[in-house]
Tab-separated table of C-alpha atoms in Angstrom:
chain	number	residue	atom	x	y	z
J	7	MET	CA	97.204	167.567	107.058
J	8	TRP	CA	96.826	168.102	110.882
J	9	ASP	CA	95.630	171.809	110.108
J	10	ILE	CA	92.777	170.531	108.138
J	11	LEU	CA	91.961	167.577	110.549
J	12	SER	CA	91.823	170.089	113.354
J	13	LYS	CA	89.538	172.302	111.404
J	14	GLU	CA	87.111	169.344	110.762
J	15	ILE	CA	87.225	168.420	114.541
J	16	THR	CA	86.361	172.134	115.160
J	17	GLY	CA	83.324	171.818	112.835
J	18	ILE	CA	82.232	168.695	114.592
J	19	GLN	CA	82.649	170.456	117.946
J	20	LEU	CA	80.547	173.394	116.701
J	21	LEU	CA	77.816	171.337	115.247
J	22	TRP	CA	77.857	169.150	118.545
J	23	GLU	CA	77.511	172.123	120.805
J	24	ALA	CA	74.584	173.542	118.822
J	25	VAL	CA	72.821	170.165	119.013
J	26	GLU	CA	73.507	169.936	122.420
J	27	CYS	CA	72.106	173.496	123.293
J	28	LEU	CA	69.063	173.212	120.879
J	29	TYR	CA	67.940	169.737	121.737
J	30	PHE	CA	69.353	168.129	124.678
J	31	LYS	CA	69.772	170.812	127.284
J	32	ALA	CA	67.052	172.616	129.124
J	33	GLN	CA	65.601	174.853	126.465
J	34	GLY	CA	64.608	178.438	126.873
J	35	GLN	CA	61.146	179.726	126.563
J	36	GLY	CA	61.733	180.845	123.119
J	37	LEU	CA	63.176	177.521	121.799
J	38	ALA	CA	60.408	175.558	123.712
J	39	VAL	CA	57.843	177.822	121.724
J	40	LEU	CA	59.527	176.870	118.529
J	41	ALA	CA	59.439	173.243	119.202
J	42	ARG	CA	55.535	173.470	120.152
J	43	ASP	CA	54.682	175.890	117.224
J	44	MET	CA	56.740	174.563	114.354
J	45	PRO	CA	57.408	170.979	115.396
J	46	LEU	CA	58.128	169.712	111.899
J	47	PHE	CA	60.793	172.397	111.237
J	48	HIS	CA	62.158	171.801	114.898
J	49	ARG	CA	62.501	168.063	114.122
J	50	LEU	CA	63.789	168.613	110.378
J	51	THR	CA	66.520	170.760	111.807
J	52	GLN	CA	67.574	168.214	114.424
J	53	THR	CA	67.562	165.654	111.714
J	54	ALA	CA	69.843	167.591	109.548
J	55	LEU	CA	72.096	168.528	112.142
J	56	MET	CA	72.488	165.162	113.546
J	57	GLU	CA	72.836	163.582	109.960
J	58	SER	CA	75.643	166.053	109.267
J	59	LEU	CA	77.416	165.510	112.401
J	60	LEU	CA	77.250	161.697	112.038
J	61	MET	CA	78.515	161.927	108.560
J	62	ARG	CA	81.555	164.270	109.446
J	63	MET	CA	82.443	162.023	112.530
J	64	SER	CA	82.418	158.801	110.279
J	65	ARG	CA	84.463	160.190	107.574
J	66	LEU	CA	87.390	160.814	110.175
J	67	MET	CA	86.927	157.036	110.877
J	68	ASP	CA	87.552	156.032	107.304
J	69	PRO	CA	90.542	153.992	106.387
J	70	ALA	CA	93.814	155.863	105.403
J	71	ALA	CA	93.124	155.104	101.800
J	72	THR	CA	90.249	153.707	99.605
J	73	GLY	CA	90.404	151.956	96.414
J	74	GLN	CA	93.059	150.024	94.798
J	75	GLY	CA	95.791	150.590	92.157
J	76	ARG	CA	95.631	153.743	90.316
J	77	ARG	CA	92.318	154.430	91.680
J	78	ALA	CA	93.541	154.477	95.173
J	79	MET	CA	92.938	157.773	97.167
J	80	ASP	CA	94.144	158.950	100.431
J	81	ASN	CA	91.465	160.014	103.072
J	82	LEU	CA	91.487	162.771	105.301
J	83	SER	CA	90.995	160.595	108.244
J	84	LEU	CA	92.593	159.824	111.634
J	85	LYS	CA	94.115	156.672	110.226
J	86	ARG	CA	95.718	158.573	107.534
J	87	LEU	CA	97.209	160.960	110.188
J	88	ALA	CA	98.468	157.812	112.343
J	89	GLU	CA	100.242	156.610	109.249
J	90	VAL	CA	101.709	160.084	108.649
J	91	ARG	CA	102.631	160.755	112.217
J	92	VAL	CA	103.145	157.521	113.874
J	93	ASP	CA	103.317	159.240	117.225
J	94	THR	CA	99.601	159.750	117.059
J	95	ASP	CA	98.551	156.108	116.547
J	96	SER	CA	97.604	155.474	120.303
J	97	ASP	CA	95.495	158.573	120.439
J	98	VAL	CA	93.920	157.431	117.092
J	99	HIS	CA	93.177	154.050	118.362
J	100	GLY	CA	91.386	155.686	121.586
J	101	VAL	CA	89.052	157.749	119.265
J	102	HIS	CA	88.534	154.659	117.063
J	103	ALA	CA	87.771	152.564	120.254
J	104	ILE	CA	84.738	154.779	120.978
J	105	TRP	CA	83.672	154.589	117.219
J	106	GLU	CA	83.773	150.832	117.251
J	107	ALA	CA	82.057	150.433	120.839
J	108	SER	CA	79.042	152.380	119.544
J	109	GLY	CA	76.486	151.448	116.705
J	110	LEU	CA	76.997	154.693	114.759
J	111	LYS	CA	78.873	153.071	111.895
J	112	ARG	CA	75.831	150.615	111.256
J	113	ILE	CA	73.577	153.676	111.217
J	114	ARG	CA	75.739	155.494	109.015
J	115	ASP	CA	76.103	152.530	106.770
J	116	LYS	CA	72.379	151.617	106.902
J	117	TYR	CA	70.635	154.747	106.736
J	118	LEU	CA	72.873	157.625	105.319
J	119	SER	CA	75.540	155.903	103.158
J	120	HIS	CA	73.288	153.639	101.162
J	121	ASN	CA	69.607	153.691	99.972
J	122	ASP	CA	69.035	149.913	100.859
J	123	LEU	CA	65.873	148.924	98.795
J	124	ALA	CA	64.974	145.929	100.910
J	125	ARG	CA	65.210	148.167	104.079
J	126	SER	CA	62.967	150.780	102.408
J	127	LEU	CA	60.298	148.107	101.333
J	128	ASN	CA	60.129	146.653	104.647
J	129	GLU	CA	60.308	149.705	107.213
J	130	PRO	CA	58.148	152.733	107.092
J	131	HIS	CA	59.572	155.653	105.476
J	132	THR	CA	60.721	158.291	107.743
J	133	LEU	CA	62.966	161.364	107.461
J	134	ASN	CA	64.622	160.840	110.651
J	135	ILE	CA	67.486	158.205	111.128
J	136	PRO	CA	66.755	155.981	114.101
J	137	LEU	CA	68.778	157.380	116.835
J	138	ASP	CA	67.900	156.092	120.478
J	139	GLU	CA	69.459	157.564	123.701
J	140	ALA	CA	72.432	155.060	123.474
J	141	ASP	CA	73.349	156.460	119.956
J	142	VAL	CA	73.193	160.243	121.342
J	143	ALA	CA	75.294	159.226	124.183
J	144	ALA	CA	77.716	157.643	121.824
J	145	MET	CA	77.884	160.825	119.580
J	146	ARG	CA	78.423	162.892	122.823
J	147	GLU	CA	81.376	160.669	123.906
J	148	LEU	CA	82.806	160.674	120.436
J	149	ALA	CA	82.412	164.502	120.154
J	150	SER	CA	84.226	164.676	123.521
J	151	GLY	CA	86.822	161.988	122.406
J	152	LEU	CA	87.670	164.067	119.272
J	153	ARG	CA	87.910	167.263	121.303
J	154	GLU	CA	90.447	165.534	123.627
J	155	PHE	CA	92.254	163.885	120.730
J	156	ARG	CA	92.672	167.384	119.075
J	157	ARG	CA	93.976	168.856	122.470
J	158	ARG	CA	96.563	166.132	122.834
J	159	VAL	CA	97.810	165.850	119.385
J	160	HIS	CA	97.928	169.693	118.994
J	161	GLY	CA	100.174	169.480	122.115
J	162	ARG	CA	102.475	167.119	120.619
J	163	LEU	CA	102.648	168.608	117.402
J	164	HIS	CA	103.028	172.093	118.599
J	165	ALA	CA	104.943	171.833	121.867
J	166	GLY	CA	104.507	174.928	124.101
J	167	VAL	CA	101.631	176.180	122.177
J	168	ALA	CA	98.170	176.061	124.023
J	169	TYR	CA	95.112	175.287	122.229
J	170	LEU	CA	92.061	176.891	123.503
J	171	ASP	CA	88.838	176.010	122.168
J	172	ALA	CA	86.410	177.075	125.026
J	173	PRO	CA	85.516	180.376	123.264
J	174	LEU	CA	83.984	178.409	120.236
J	175	SER	CA	81.671	176.626	122.569
J	176	LEU	CA	80.813	179.777	124.504
J	177	GLN	CA	80.180	181.613	121.355
J	178	VAL	CA	77.745	179.043	120.084
J	179	GLN	CA	76.063	178.947	123.453
J	180	ARG	CA	75.697	182.837	123.337
J	181	GLU	CA	74.174	182.738	119.918
J	182	ILE	CA	71.616	179.938	120.978
J	183	ASP	CA	70.851	182.217	123.916
J	184	VAL	CA	70.194	185.146	121.503
J	185	LEU	CA	68.280	182.949	119.294
J	186	ASP	CA	65.996	182.119	122.175
J	187	ARG	CA	65.535	185.686	123.211
J	188	ALA	CA	64.633	186.602	119.541
J	189	LEU	CA	62.262	183.808	119.405
J	190	GLN	CA	60.548	185.571	122.374
J	191	GLY	CA	60.647	188.816	120.614
J	192	ASP	CA	63.511	190.219	122.627
J	193	PHE	CA	65.682	191.091	119.780
J	194	LEU	CA	67.869	193.522	121.824
J	195	GLY	CA	68.597	191.151	124.835
J	196	SER	CA	67.786	192.476	128.152
J	197	GLN	CA	68.873	196.019	127.554
J	198	PRO	CA	66.724	198.755	129.300
């Protein structure tokens, strides 16, 4: 179970790193041109990435199981891990505290999990979920908390085996730089 959860957290890290590099850090000239010349595509891509990220994060916050009786199903969630490995309970609680302090569950429930007819009739239709700066900061904090959670739990479950995830973040950053140069017409980078 830990291997699958760890891979899911890695996916969240990669998505967050891409979102951070593409939308929340200073953009290179090519990415700025993309945002200027293709604003709809630029915003749609951001929306798709943010929605995917929020859904992935929220699934990890699900209860250990859902349903009742014969229909009960175990969830791949942090709470399920805490039931299987009691020694992870305090780590799980720490990540859940970040989740619960944010408004992200409400956004997930209201805009992504359900098609609320009353809301749809009373609010203008939009493709974007309403995320303000505090929500983005909460997603950043949750991504960071999950990364730290993975590092701590990995160390506990695999004593003496280091877990290095920096190369993945560096790869995403490098590929965003390549995209930026490609958008400027510099497909080969800065080679003479």
